[in-house]
Tab-separated table of C-alpha atoms and ligand atoms in Angstrom:
chain	number	residue	atom	x	y	z
A	1	MET	CA	35.224	97.312	210.845
A	2	ILE	CA	36.563	99.454	207.598
A	3	GLY	CA	40.499	98.969	207.338
A	4	ILE	CA	40.132	96.970	210.641
A	5	SER	CA	42.411	93.608	210.024
A	6	PHE	CA	42.196	91.517	212.359
A	7	THR	CA	43.971	88.389	215.197
A	8	GLN	CA	43.492	86.505	217.873
A	9	LYS	CA	44.824	86.266	221.633
A	10	THR	CA	44.569	84.205	224.371
A	11	MET	CA	42.560	85.598	226.961
A	12	ALA	CA	44.383	83.792	230.493
A	13	ALA	CA	42.103	81.368	232.673
A	14	ARG	CA	42.834	84.585	235.436
A	15	LYS	CA	41.055	87.826	234.536
A	16	ARG	CA	41.668	91.561	234.724
A	17	ILE	CA	38.054	92.675	235.656
A	18	ALA	CA	36.982	96.406	235.661
A	19	LEU	CA	34.393	96.849	238.009
A	20	VAL	CA	32.705	100.238	237.514
A	21	ALA	CA	29.597	101.479	239.512
A	22	HIS	CA	27.183	105.034	238.915
A	23	ASP	CA	26.256	106.654	242.999
A	24	HIS	CA	22.462	105.502	242.412
A	25	CYS	CA	24.490	101.824	241.011
A	26	LYS	CA	26.781	101.277	243.495
A	27	VAL	CA	23.948	98.736	245.860
A	28	PHE	CA	23.874	96.182	243.267
A	29	LEU	CA	28.138	96.255	242.180
A	30	LEU	CA	28.223	96.126	245.661
A	31	ASP	CA	25.586	93.363	246.470
A	32	TRP	CA	26.263	91.624	243.469
A	33	ALA	CA	29.471	91.254	244.006
A	34	GLU	CA	29.528	89.912	247.271
A	35	ARG	CA	26.972	87.219	246.363
A	36	GLN	CA	29.687	86.554	243.675
A	37	LYS	CA	32.770	87.039	245.969
A	38	ASP	CA	34.016	83.356	245.098
A	39	LYS	CA	34.550	83.280	241.841
A	40	LEU	CA	36.044	87.470	242.199
A	41	ALA	CA	38.240	86.214	244.508
A	42	GLN	CA	39.779	84.127	241.572
A	43	HIS	CA	41.024	87.197	239.371
A	44	GLU	CA	42.332	90.390	239.266
A	45	LEU	CA	40.309	92.795	240.269
A	46	VAL	CA	40.446	96.875	239.166
A	47	ALA	CA	37.792	99.323	239.682
A	48	THR	CA	37.178	103.801	239.360
A	49	GLY	CA	37.810	105.624	242.402
A	50	THR	CA	34.991	105.577	244.320
A	51	THR	CA	33.314	101.858	243.009
A	52	GLY	CA	37.188	100.596	243.817
A	53	LEU	CA	37.214	101.882	247.683
A	54	LEU	CA	33.487	100.547	248.201
A	55	LEU	CA	34.414	97.189	247.021
A	56	GLN	CA	37.844	96.766	248.743
A	57	GLN	CA	35.609	97.543	251.736
A	58	ARG	CA	32.843	95.582	251.283
A	59	LEU	CA	34.477	92.462	250.001
A	60	GLU	CA	37.851	92.563	251.724
A	61	LEU	CA	39.611	91.536	248.532
A	62	PRO	CA	42.733	93.729	247.057
A	63	VAL	CA	41.210	95.873	244.832
A	64	GLU	CA	42.745	98.594	242.625
A	65	SER	CA	41.665	101.676	241.702
A	66	MET	CA	42.527	104.550	239.325
A	67	ILE	CA	40.962	107.881	240.010
A	68	SER	CA	37.098	108.347	240.150
A	69	GLY	CA	35.435	108.625	237.545
A	70	PRO	CA	34.577	112.247	236.860
A	71	LEU	CA	37.417	113.046	237.376
A	72	GLY	CA	39.433	110.327	234.998
A	73	GLY	CA	39.371	107.334	235.802
A	74	ASP	CA	37.234	106.140	233.080
A	75	GLN	CA	39.615	106.575	231.014
A	76	GLN	CA	42.160	105.236	232.799
A	77	LEU	CA	40.628	102.447	232.205
A	78	GLY	CA	39.782	102.717	229.147
A	79	ALA	CA	43.322	103.419	228.093
A	80	ARG	CA	43.794	100.422	230.099
A	81	ILE	CA	41.342	98.080	227.433
A	82	ALA	CA	43.857	99.229	224.919
A	83	GLU	CA	47.041	98.278	226.046
A	84	GLN	CA	45.245	95.056	226.573
A	85	ARG	CA	45.783	95.438	230.241
A	86	VAL	CA	41.864	94.421	231.340
A	87	ASP	CA	40.003	91.209	230.158
A	88	MET	CA	36.509	91.996	231.395
A	89	LEU	CA	34.066	95.113	232.064
A	90	VAL	CA	31.657	94.839	234.748
A	91	PHE	CA	30.001	98.570	234.138
A	92	PHE	CA	26.422	99.020	236.166
A	93	TRP	CA	25.509	102.574	234.283
A	94	ASP	CA	23.094	104.463	235.574
A	95	PRO	CA	19.692	105.091	232.617
A	96	PHE	CA	17.960	107.831	235.112
A	97	GLU	CA	20.513	110.415	235.392
A	98	PRO	CA	23.050	112.656	232.976
A	99	GLN	CA	26.329	112.407	234.062
A	100	PRO	CA	28.653	115.095	234.007
A	101	HIS	CA	31.271	112.715	232.129
A	102	ASP	CA	28.926	111.075	229.754
A	103	PRO	CA	32.261	111.507	226.685
A	104	ASP	CA	34.039	109.811	229.335
A	105	ILE	CA	31.511	106.586	229.830
A	106	LYS	CA	30.625	106.114	225.919
A	107	ALA	CA	34.666	106.523	225.543
A	108	LEU	CA	34.649	103.562	227.898
A	109	LEU	CA	32.212	101.522	226.305
A	110	ARG	CA	33.652	101.811	222.915
A	111	VAL	CA	36.731	100.401	223.698
A	112	ALA	CA	35.447	97.891	225.361
A	113	ALA	CA	34.073	97.346	221.957
A	114	VAL	CA	36.773	97.895	219.654
A	115	TRP	CA	39.251	95.558	222.089
A	116	ASN	CA	36.312	93.147	222.075
A	117	ILE	CA	36.260	92.145	225.672
A	118	PRO	CA	32.944	90.873	226.708
A	119	VAL	CA	30.805	94.118	228.759
A	120	ALA	CA	27.952	93.873	231.433
A	121	CYS	CA	26.583	96.403	232.173
A	122	ASN	CA	23.758	95.369	234.443
A	123	GLU	CA	22.928	93.021	237.554
A	124	CYS	CA	21.938	90.084	235.292
A	125	SER	CA	24.000	89.966	232.673
A	126	ALA	CA	26.953	89.887	235.813
A	127	ASP	CA	25.506	86.972	236.546
A	128	TYR	CA	25.139	85.454	232.922
A	129	LEU	CA	28.867	86.169	232.217
A	130	LEU	CA	30.872	84.709	235.709
A	131	SER	CA	28.240	81.601	235.037
A	132	SER	CA	30.137	81.250	231.448
A	133	PRO	CA	32.891	78.338	231.347
A	134	MET	CA	35.067	80.468	229.546
A	135	MET	CA	36.208	82.464	232.674
A	136	GLU	CA	38.095	79.954	234.540
A	137	GLN	CA	39.408	78.898	230.654
A	138	ALA	CA	42.094	80.428	228.156
A	139	HIS	CA	40.392	80.770	225.042
A	140	ALA	CA	41.373	82.503	222.270
A	141	HIS	CA	39.310	85.922	220.865
A	142	ARG	CA	39.777	88.326	217.885
A	143	ILE	CA	40.896	91.486	218.311
A	144	PRO	CA	42.374	94.631	216.421
A	145	ASP	CA	45.586	93.841	214.425
A	146	TYR	CA	47.603	97.198	215.958
A	147	ALA	CA	50.378	95.920	213.810
A	148	THR	CA	49.095	95.593	211.029
A	149	TYR	CA	47.124	98.567	211.114
A	150	LEU	CA	50.462	100.415	211.141
A	151	LEU	CA	51.630	98.846	208.203
A	152	GLY	CA	48.740	100.197	205.817
A	153	ARG	CA	49.119	103.653	207.090
A	154	ALA	CA	52.845	103.589	206.464
B	201	LIG	O1	31.776	108.151	237.756
B	201	LIG	C1	31.163	106.832	237.670
B	201	LIG	C2	31.820	105.554	235.699
B	201	LIG	O2	31.728	106.857	235.004
B	201	LIG	C3	32.401	105.646	238.691
B	201	LIG	O3	33.772	106.446	239.865
B	201	LIG	P1	33.045	106.599	240.561
B	201	LIG	O4	33.951	104.654	241.009
B	201	LIG	O5	34.348	106.669	241.989
B	201	LIG	O6	33.127	106.947	241.842
């Protein structure tokens, strides 16, 4: 990344996990989340509006819900990532169906790459993520050094 320097941040053992699924993929996310309920219960969960509502009903766990994705929920999650208030993104996006809010989806995925958070796009990658020993540990990871970035802009 040109002109950006990096610093280290420690991700806490208790993760803040953002969960999102497009309509045709919601059944996969809900089934996955139920199967992984014991692990998910150890972390903080946040989701886009409809996904959050369905997850809360299925899991009976607290899930903080944003606005529904097409109405701005992807952008709300993206802002949380930029504010370093989300540690991980599980986003089952639909590879078969165009979405009216495609720019918001791209922006969410982009900001997750910028802030170097783990992202799972489907059930298999989500299982790999949750089975990592890092899920239960604090660990350091590289993030953009915003203070240094700003100094360079002055
Ligand atoms: O559209 C979404 C993500 O792009 C998901 O939004 P909902 O969870 O409100 O369906």
